[in-house]
Amino acid sequence: MEEILSLKKSFLKESKSARSLAELQQLRVKYLGKKGLVTSKLKTLSTISPELRPACGRAVNEVKRYITEELRKRETLLKEEEHKRLVLSEAIDITLPGKFTPFGREHPVNKVLSEIIGIFVSMGFEVEEGPEVELDYYNFEALNMPKDHPARDMQDTFYISEDVVLRTHTSPVQIRVMERRRPPLKIIAPGKVYRCDADISHTPMFHQVEGFMVDTDVAFSDLKGVLESFIHSFFNVETPVRFRPSFFPFTEPSAEVDIGCTFCSGKGCRVCKNTGWLEILGAGMINPRVFEMVGYDVDLYTGFAFGMGVERLAMLKYSIDDIRLFFENDMRFLRQF
Ligand code: PHE
């Protein structure tokens, strides 16, 4: 009897310290298994005297029931604890702020560029492109700027080699297109250009849109009409436009086009140096020397050409006073467009 009772005690102690289902299983085997402590006690019952046997039998069975029931309770408890641990470890804190994925947006230069292209396309111009690494021939020579000619000083150039440059303007696209195609032509050529120049209004890379039209009777008045329509559409129908005589080797006559200062509405300010006018582009009638270079009949064809700086137009439209802001990638600036 004592042995039976001490079995119960030792089980109680051991079961309290069992921390896992595996440990419980070990206990089950130790006490209730085929060779377990309780099982072997049951087997020894037959060796006990018949008077004591029923009481001992009851006691062993009672301990067996007790241990079985205890194991069951402990098992339920451990399973519950394990479940709680699992739930806690897998829990998601839905009060945490989500991970923010910033959205990109169109760069102001690209935005203005698309707007410019859109206006000219609506007037029937086609878009053509040319290489940014350009032959000296297309960038200068074919545009009536021979080697060592002082006219080249107008553009500070990045030379790759004697004959290859980073294009300093989009005008070489005129030559490439005219070599390939015959008039009538109404073309714009947007793209990046490079000049060895950097200050508050110049960056070594910037964007231009070239435009030109060639046909049998293109006149200066066509140039004026096209550019005035463009300016009124890009800025404002009321924006004053002025053509001022100028010089480019590849146009004759040449002009620079000014608009009424967008900062002071023509009253005179620091930006327009008190003139009330701002220069926005160069233009002119295509020089017959250029037509000769591409083999066009100079008695048959006339044409106009113009070139504008995209950053400059963007600065005027949005009142930006430093061109470098476009390329610093400061999100506070870029988000405003
Ligand atoms: N290519 C000239 C420049 O970059 C602009 C221009 C283009 C002038 C076409 C006249 C005609 O300064």
Tab-separated table of C-alpha atoms and ligand atoms in Angstrom:
chain	number	residue	atom	x	y	z
A	1	MET	CA	0.000	0.000	0.000
A	2	GLU	CA	2.774	2.365	0.908
A	3	GLU	CA	4.563	1.713	-2.325
A	4	ILE	CA	1.364	2.450	-4.194
A	5	LEU	CA	0.893	5.719	-2.374
A	6	SER	CA	4.513	6.748	-2.891
A	7	LEU	CA	4.009	6.108	-6.639
A	8	LYS	CA	1.284	8.721	-6.583
A	9	LYS	CA	3.499	11.200	-4.721
A	10	SER	CA	6.469	10.772	-7.023
A	11	PHE	CA	4.201	11.125	-10.050
A	12	LEU	CA	2.735	14.340	-8.647
A	13	LYS	CA	6.212	15.842	-8.177
A	14	GLU	CA	7.433	14.850	-11.605
A	15	SER	CA	4.299	15.933	-13.411
A	16	LYS	CA	4.558	19.429	-11.894
A	17	SER	CA	7.992	19.892	-13.402
A	18	ALA	CA	6.983	18.564	-16.840
A	19	ARG	CA	7.089	21.599	-19.114
A	20	SER	CA	6.322	20.115	-22.506
A	21	LEU	CA	4.100	17.551	-24.187
A	22	ALA	CA	7.180	15.459	-24.881
A	23	GLU	CA	8.033	15.365	-21.171
A	24	LEU	CA	4.429	14.392	-20.366
A	25	GLN	CA	4.661	11.554	-22.847
A	26	GLN	CA	7.834	10.340	-21.110
A	27	LEU	CA	5.924	10.347	-17.822
A	28	ARG	CA	3.063	8.432	-19.361
A	29	VAL	CA	5.478	5.739	-20.518
A	30	LYS	CA	7.279	5.729	-17.177
A	31	TYR	CA	4.071	5.126	-15.165
A	32	LEU	CA	1.455	3.662	-17.468
A	33	GLY	CA	3.542	2.048	-20.248
A	34	LYS	CA	3.754	-1.735	-20.701
A	35	LYS	CA	6.761	-1.824	-18.414
A	36	GLY	CA	5.634	1.236	-16.474
A	37	LEU	CA	5.663	1.567	-12.687
A	38	VAL	CA	1.882	1.328	-12.280
A	39	THR	CA	1.536	-1.470	-14.799
A	40	SER	CA	4.143	-3.580	-13.051
A	41	LYS	CA	2.408	-2.955	-9.731
A	42	LEU	CA	-0.790	-4.329	-11.267
A	43	LYS	CA	1.153	-7.419	-12.375
A	44	THR	CA	2.419	-8.067	-8.859
A	45	LEU	CA	-1.131	-8.136	-7.432
A	46	SER	CA	-1.306	-11.887	-7.981
A	47	THR	CA	1.605	-12.351	-5.548
A	48	ILE	CA	-0.287	-10.663	-2.726
A	49	SER	CA	-2.297	-12.605	-0.210
A	50	PRO	CA	-5.985	-12.936	-1.222
A	51	GLU	CA	-7.257	-10.942	1.808
A	52	LEU	CA	-5.215	-7.878	0.910
A	53	ARG	CA	-5.568	-8.233	-2.851
A	54	PRO	CA	-8.917	-6.442	-3.346
A	55	ALA	CA	-7.839	-3.381	-1.327
A	56	CYS	CA	-4.459	-3.210	-3.073
A	57	GLY	CA	-6.149	-3.732	-6.449
A	58	ARG	CA	-8.514	-0.866	-5.785
A	59	ALA	CA	-5.639	1.333	-4.645
A	60	VAL	CA	-3.502	0.639	-7.741
A	61	ASN	CA	-6.467	1.165	-10.054
A	62	GLU	CA	-7.315	4.330	-8.227
A	63	VAL	CA	-3.695	5.590	-8.683
A	64	LYS	CA	-3.844	4.582	-12.342
A	65	ARG	CA	-7.089	6.509	-12.855
A	66	TYR	CA	-5.661	9.438	-10.984
A	67	ILE	CA	-2.458	9.512	-13.060
A	68	THR	CA	-4.412	9.084	-16.312
A	69	GLU	CA	-6.722	11.923	-15.406
A	70	GLU	CA	-3.821	14.108	-14.218
A	71	LEU	CA	-1.893	13.511	-17.438
A	72	ARG	CA	-4.977	14.456	-19.428
A	73	LYS	CA	-5.392	17.728	-17.474
A	74	ARG	CA	-1.714	18.597	-17.760
A	75	GLU	CA	-1.824	17.855	-21.456
A	76	THR	CA	-4.786	20.164	-22.012
A	77	LEU	CA	-3.053	22.878	-20.029
A	78	LEU	CA	0.235	22.575	-21.910
A	79	LYS	CA	-1.590	22.563	-25.265
A	80	GLU	CA	-3.423	25.734	-24.305
A	81	GLU	CA	-0.185	27.422	-23.249
A	82	GLU	CA	1.502	26.383	-26.438
A	83	HIS	CA	-1.403	27.751	-28.490
A	84	LYS	CA	-1.259	31.062	-26.640
A	85	ARG	CA	2.493	31.315	-27.243
A	86	LEU	CA	1.934	30.611	-30.949
A	87	VAL	CA	-0.851	33.181	-31.245
A	88	LEU	CA	1.285	35.808	-29.519
A	89	SER	CA	4.354	35.089	-31.621
A	90	GLU	CA	2.386	35.259	-34.862
A	91	ALA	CA	0.317	38.280	-33.904
A	92	ILE	CA	0.330	41.299	-36.190
A	93	ASP	CA	0.212	44.730	-34.616
A	94	ILE	CA	-2.435	46.354	-36.756
A	95	THR	CA	-1.880	49.686	-35.016
A	96	LEU	CA	1.594	50.068	-36.621
A	97	PRO	CA	1.636	52.592	-39.484
A	98	GLY	CA	1.979	50.890	-42.916
A	99	LYS	CA	5.140	50.916	-44.970
A	100	PHE	CA	4.966	53.976	-47.238
A	101	THR	CA	5.944	53.538	-50.887
A	102	PRO	CA	6.661	56.954	-52.368
A	103	PHE	CA	5.154	57.634	-55.777
A	104	GLY	CA	7.341	59.058	-58.519
A	105	ARG	CA	6.109	61.836	-60.725
A	106	GLU	CA	7.035	63.473	-63.987
A	107	HIS	CA	10.095	65.732	-63.785
A	108	PRO	CA	9.194	69.390	-64.452
A	109	VAL	CA	11.570	69.492	-67.431
A	110	ASN	CA	9.896	66.460	-69.006
A	111	LYS	CA	6.510	67.906	-68.228
A	112	VAL	CA	7.294	71.172	-70.013
A	113	LEU	CA	8.971	69.244	-72.826
A	114	SER	CA	5.813	67.174	-73.421
A	115	GLU	CA	3.752	70.329	-73.376
A	116	ILE	CA	5.983	71.992	-75.995
A	117	ILE	CA	5.918	68.880	-78.188
A	118	GLY	CA	2.129	68.687	-77.835
A	119	ILE	CA	1.650	72.238	-79.070
A	120	PHE	CA	3.842	71.742	-82.169
A	121	VAL	CA	2.333	68.340	-82.963
A	122	SER	CA	-1.082	70.012	-82.906
A	123	MET	CA	0.245	72.421	-85.579
A	124	GLY	CA	1.260	69.469	-87.775
A	125	PHE	CA	4.944	69.083	-86.834
A	126	GLU	CA	6.567	65.634	-86.733
A	127	VAL	CA	9.041	64.608	-84.027
A	128	GLU	CA	12.555	63.459	-85.012
A	129	GLU	CA	15.588	62.679	-82.866
A	130	GLY	CA	19.341	62.614	-83.302
A	131	PRO	CA	22.421	61.431	-81.386
A	132	GLU	CA	23.785	63.300	-78.358
A	133	VAL	CA	27.347	62.275	-79.243
A	134	GLU	CA	27.595	63.964	-82.606
A	135	LEU	CA	30.051	64.432	-85.426
A	136	ASP	CA	31.686	67.838	-85.606
A	137	TYR	CA	30.412	67.863	-89.189
A	138	TYR	CA	26.720	67.854	-88.182
A	139	ASN	CA	27.086	70.021	-85.091
A	140	PHE	CA	29.149	72.744	-86.801
A	141	GLU	CA	30.404	72.310	-90.339
A	142	ALA	CA	27.155	71.510	-92.148
A	143	LEU	CA	25.553	74.385	-90.228
A	144	ASN	CA	27.948	76.808	-91.890
A	145	MET	CA	30.487	76.880	-89.053
A	146	PRO	CA	33.766	75.689	-90.578
A	147	LYS	CA	36.644	74.482	-88.402
A	148	ASP	CA	38.398	77.346	-86.583
A	149	HIS	CA	35.602	79.762	-87.505
A	150	PRO	CA	35.005	82.336	-84.745
A	151	ALA	CA	31.242	81.600	-84.858
A	152	ARG	CA	32.040	78.413	-82.937
A	153	ASP	CA	32.948	80.553	-79.926
A	154	MET	CA	29.215	81.088	-79.308
A	155	GLN	CA	29.083	77.560	-77.885
A	156	ASP	CA	31.577	76.167	-75.360
A	157	THR	CA	32.017	72.621	-76.474
A	158	PHE	CA	32.866	69.231	-74.955
A	159	TYR	CA	35.109	67.554	-77.492
A	160	ILE	CA	35.297	63.736	-77.520
A	161	SER	CA	37.943	63.814	-80.234
A	162	GLU	CA	38.907	66.127	-83.071
A	163	ASP	CA	35.789	65.109	-85.040
A	164	VAL	CA	33.322	64.061	-82.337
A	165	VAL	CA	31.558	66.340	-79.844
A	166	LEU	CA	28.701	66.241	-77.361
A	167	ARG	CA	26.171	68.166	-79.431
A	168	THR	CA	25.957	71.787	-78.328
A	169	HIS	CA	22.483	72.277	-79.790
A	170	THR	CA	19.722	70.295	-81.521
A	171	SER	CA	20.345	71.996	-84.894
A	172	PRO	CA	22.411	69.026	-86.226
A	173	VAL	CA	19.118	67.091	-86.367
A	174	GLN	CA	18.074	69.512	-89.151
A	175	ILE	CA	20.989	68.291	-91.268
A	176	ARG	CA	20.457	64.600	-90.488
A	177	VAL	CA	16.763	64.812	-91.394
A	178	MET	CA	17.318	66.873	-94.554
A	179	GLU	CA	20.001	64.416	-95.753
A	180	ARG	CA	17.473	61.604	-95.433
A	181	ARG	CA	14.222	63.262	-96.507
A	182	ARG	CA	12.880	65.697	-99.110
A	183	PRO	CA	10.565	68.679	-98.470
A	184	PRO	CA	7.883	69.426	-97.498
A	185	LEU	CA	9.169	69.065	-93.935
A	186	LYS	CA	7.680	70.252	-90.658
A	187	ILE	CA	9.844	68.817	-87.910
A	188	ILE	CA	10.618	69.330	-84.252
A	189	ALA	CA	13.626	67.698	-82.603
A	190	PRO	CA	13.656	67.655	-78.804
A	191	GLY	CA	16.622	66.445	-76.787
A	192	LYS	CA	19.606	66.925	-74.509
A	193	VAL	CA	22.477	69.228	-75.422
A	194	TYR	CA	25.808	69.917	-73.716
A	195	ARG	CA	27.929	72.985	-73.167
A	196	CYS	CA	30.993	73.557	-71.030
A	197	ASP	CA	29.172	76.105	-68.919
A	198	ALA	CA	27.781	76.260	-65.361
A	199	ASP	CA	26.213	79.048	-63.295
A	200	ILE	CA	22.829	80.197	-61.995
A	201	SER	CA	21.326	80.108	-65.505
A	202	HIS	CA	23.514	77.462	-67.208
A	203	THR	CA	24.040	73.737	-66.611
A	204	PRO	CA	26.491	71.562	-68.600
A	205	MET	CA	23.513	69.550	-69.866
A	206	PHE	CA	20.171	71.039	-70.752
A	207	HIS	CA	17.281	70.441	-73.147
A	208	GLN	CA	16.371	72.106	-76.400
A	209	VAL	CA	13.574	71.805	-78.892
A	210	GLU	CA	14.630	72.468	-82.459
A	211	GLY	CA	11.995	73.205	-85.054
A	212	PHE	CA	12.145	73.718	-88.792
A	213	MET	CA	9.951	73.861	-91.825
A	214	VAL	CA	11.061	73.548	-95.453
A	215	ASP	CA	8.860	73.852	-98.523
A	216	THR	CA	8.638	75.703	-101.832
A	217	ASP	CA	7.423	78.986	-100.373
A	218	VAL	CA	8.041	79.234	-96.669
A	219	ALA	CA	8.320	82.873	-95.586
A	220	PHE	CA	9.437	84.787	-92.497
A	221	SER	CA	5.747	85.471	-91.804
A	222	ASP	CA	5.230	81.688	-91.412
A	223	LEU	CA	7.989	81.650	-88.791
A	224	LYS	CA	6.332	84.547	-86.969
A	225	GLY	CA	2.915	82.915	-87.105
A	226	VAL	CA	4.131	79.551	-85.840
A	227	LEU	CA	6.212	81.023	-82.996
A	228	GLU	CA	3.534	83.490	-81.900
A	229	SER	CA	0.946	80.712	-81.829
A	230	PHE	CA	3.313	78.582	-79.790
A	231	ILE	CA	4.096	81.348	-77.288
A	232	HIS	CA	0.448	82.285	-76.850
A	233	SER	CA	-0.436	78.678	-76.294
A	234	PHE	CA	2.466	77.914	-73.914
A	235	PHE	CA	2.293	81.113	-71.870
A	236	ASN	CA	-0.816	83.184	-72.348
A	237	VAL	CA	-2.732	84.619	-75.315
A	238	GLU	CA	-1.852	88.050	-74.053
A	239	THR	CA	1.935	87.515	-73.804
A	240	PRO	CA	3.689	90.169	-75.949
A	241	VAL	CA	6.159	88.777	-78.541
A	242	ARG	CA	9.037	90.661	-80.161
A	243	PHE	CA	11.466	89.644	-82.926
A	244	ARG	CA	14.920	91.224	-82.603
A	245	PRO	CA	17.599	91.045	-85.345
A	246	SER	CA	20.440	88.663	-84.448
A	247	PHE	CA	23.007	86.373	-86.020
A	248	PHE	CA	23.364	82.606	-86.449
A	249	PRO	CA	25.640	81.164	-89.164
A	250	PHE	CA	22.905	78.721	-90.225
A	251	THR	CA	20.042	81.216	-90.631
A	252	GLU	CA	19.752	84.387	-92.688
A	253	PRO	CA	18.137	86.634	-91.658
A	254	SER	CA	18.316	85.623	-87.993
A	255	ALA	CA	16.293	86.784	-85.033
A	256	GLU	CA	16.063	86.396	-81.331
A	257	VAL	CA	12.558	86.204	-79.949
A	258	ASP	CA	11.624	87.968	-76.721
A	259	ILE	CA	8.466	87.793	-74.647
A	260	GLY	CA	7.164	90.395	-72.210
A	261	CYS	CA	8.805	89.690	-68.852
A	262	THR	CA	6.728	87.093	-67.003
A	263	PHE	CA	8.046	88.299	-63.636
A	264	CYS	CA	7.094	92.008	-63.836
A	265	SER	CA	4.601	91.962	-66.752
A	266	GLY	CA	6.907	94.257	-68.718
A	267	LYS	CA	7.294	96.949	-66.066
A	268	GLY	CA	11.000	96.267	-65.628
A	269	CYS	CA	12.674	94.197	-62.914
A	270	ARG	CA	15.925	92.496	-61.901
A	271	VAL	CA	15.176	89.395	-64.010
A	272	CYS	CA	14.618	91.311	-67.279
A	273	LYS	CA	17.358	93.809	-66.370
A	274	ASN	CA	14.723	96.575	-66.486
A	275	THR	CA	14.059	96.076	-70.190
A	276	GLY	CA	10.609	94.492	-69.703
A	277	TRP	CA	11.615	91.737	-72.176
A	278	LEU	CA	13.074	88.237	-71.852
A	279	GLU	CA	14.864	86.363	-74.622
A	280	ILE	CA	13.399	82.888	-75.113
A	281	LEU	CA	14.675	81.502	-78.409
A	282	GLY	CA	16.787	81.872	-81.539
A	283	ALA	CA	15.328	81.614	-85.023
A	284	GLY	CA	15.674	82.611	-88.652
A	285	MET	CA	15.295	81.649	-92.303
A	286	ILE	CA	17.490	78.626	-93.109
A	287	ASN	CA	20.684	79.848	-94.774
A	288	PRO	CA	20.955	78.660	-98.425
A	289	ARG	CA	24.500	77.523	-97.555
A	290	VAL	CA	22.878	74.893	-95.311
A	291	PHE	CA	20.576	73.731	-98.122
A	292	GLU	CA	23.632	73.389	-100.356
A	293	MET	CA	25.304	71.157	-97.747
A	294	VAL	CA	22.371	68.703	-97.937
A	295	GLY	CA	21.933	68.989	-101.695
A	296	TYR	CA	18.609	70.865	-101.719
A	297	ASP	CA	17.807	73.154	-104.676
A	298	VAL	CA	18.240	76.642	-103.205
A	299	ASP	CA	16.127	78.216	-105.951
A	300	LEU	CA	13.225	75.925	-105.172
A	301	TYR	CA	13.168	75.682	-101.381
A	302	THR	CA	13.004	78.068	-98.477
A	303	GLY	CA	12.592	77.298	-94.807
A	304	PHE	CA	12.697	78.571	-91.291
A	305	ALA	CA	14.289	77.154	-88.157
A	306	PHE	CA	14.191	77.902	-84.464
A	307	GLY	CA	15.687	76.525	-81.270
A	308	MET	CA	14.542	76.989	-77.695
A	309	GLY	CA	15.835	76.011	-74.258
A	310	VAL	CA	13.344	73.902	-72.327
A	311	GLU	CA	14.686	74.730	-68.848
A	312	ARG	CA	14.538	78.422	-69.702
A	313	LEU	CA	10.872	78.159	-70.719
A	314	ALA	CA	10.097	76.124	-67.576
A	315	MET	CA	11.813	78.757	-65.400
A	316	LEU	CA	9.771	81.544	-66.942
A	317	LYS	CA	6.514	79.634	-66.753
A	318	TYR	CA	6.947	78.661	-63.100
A	319	SER	CA	9.006	81.653	-61.880
A	320	ILE	CA	12.069	79.574	-60.971
A	321	ASP	CA	15.176	81.683	-60.482
A	322	ASP	CA	17.942	79.045	-60.445
A	323	ILE	CA	18.306	76.462	-63.233
A	324	ARG	CA	20.323	74.154	-60.971
A	325	LEU	CA	17.160	73.340	-58.972
A	326	PHE	CA	16.062	71.101	-61.859
A	327	PHE	CA	19.017	68.762	-61.359
A	328	GLU	CA	19.519	68.714	-57.584
A	329	ASN	CA	16.663	66.216	-57.128
A	330	ASP	CA	15.362	67.890	-53.989
A	331	MET	CA	11.939	66.296	-53.501
A	332	ARG	CA	10.549	69.473	-51.926
A	333	PHE	CA	11.167	71.215	-55.244
A	334	LEU	CA	10.118	68.383	-57.559
A	335	ARG	CA	6.855	67.671	-55.700
A	336	GLN	CA	5.517	71.093	-56.606
A	337	PHE	CA	4.894	70.222	-60.250
B	1	PHE	N1	20.909	76.325	-82.368
B	1	PHE	C1	20.795	77.651	-81.835
B	1	PHE	C2	21.349	77.672	-80.415
B	1	PHE	O1	21.413	76.661	-79.788
B	1	PHE	C3	19.365	78.139	-81.829
B	1	PHE	C4	18.801	78.271	-83.207
B	1	PHE	C5	18.178	77.205	-83.823
B	1	PHE	C6	18.883	79.484	-83.879
B	1	PHE	C7	17.649	77.337	-85.095
B	1	PHE	C8	18.363	79.631	-85.148
B	1	PHE	C9	17.742	78.551	-85.742
B	1	PHE	O2	21.709	78.695	-79.898
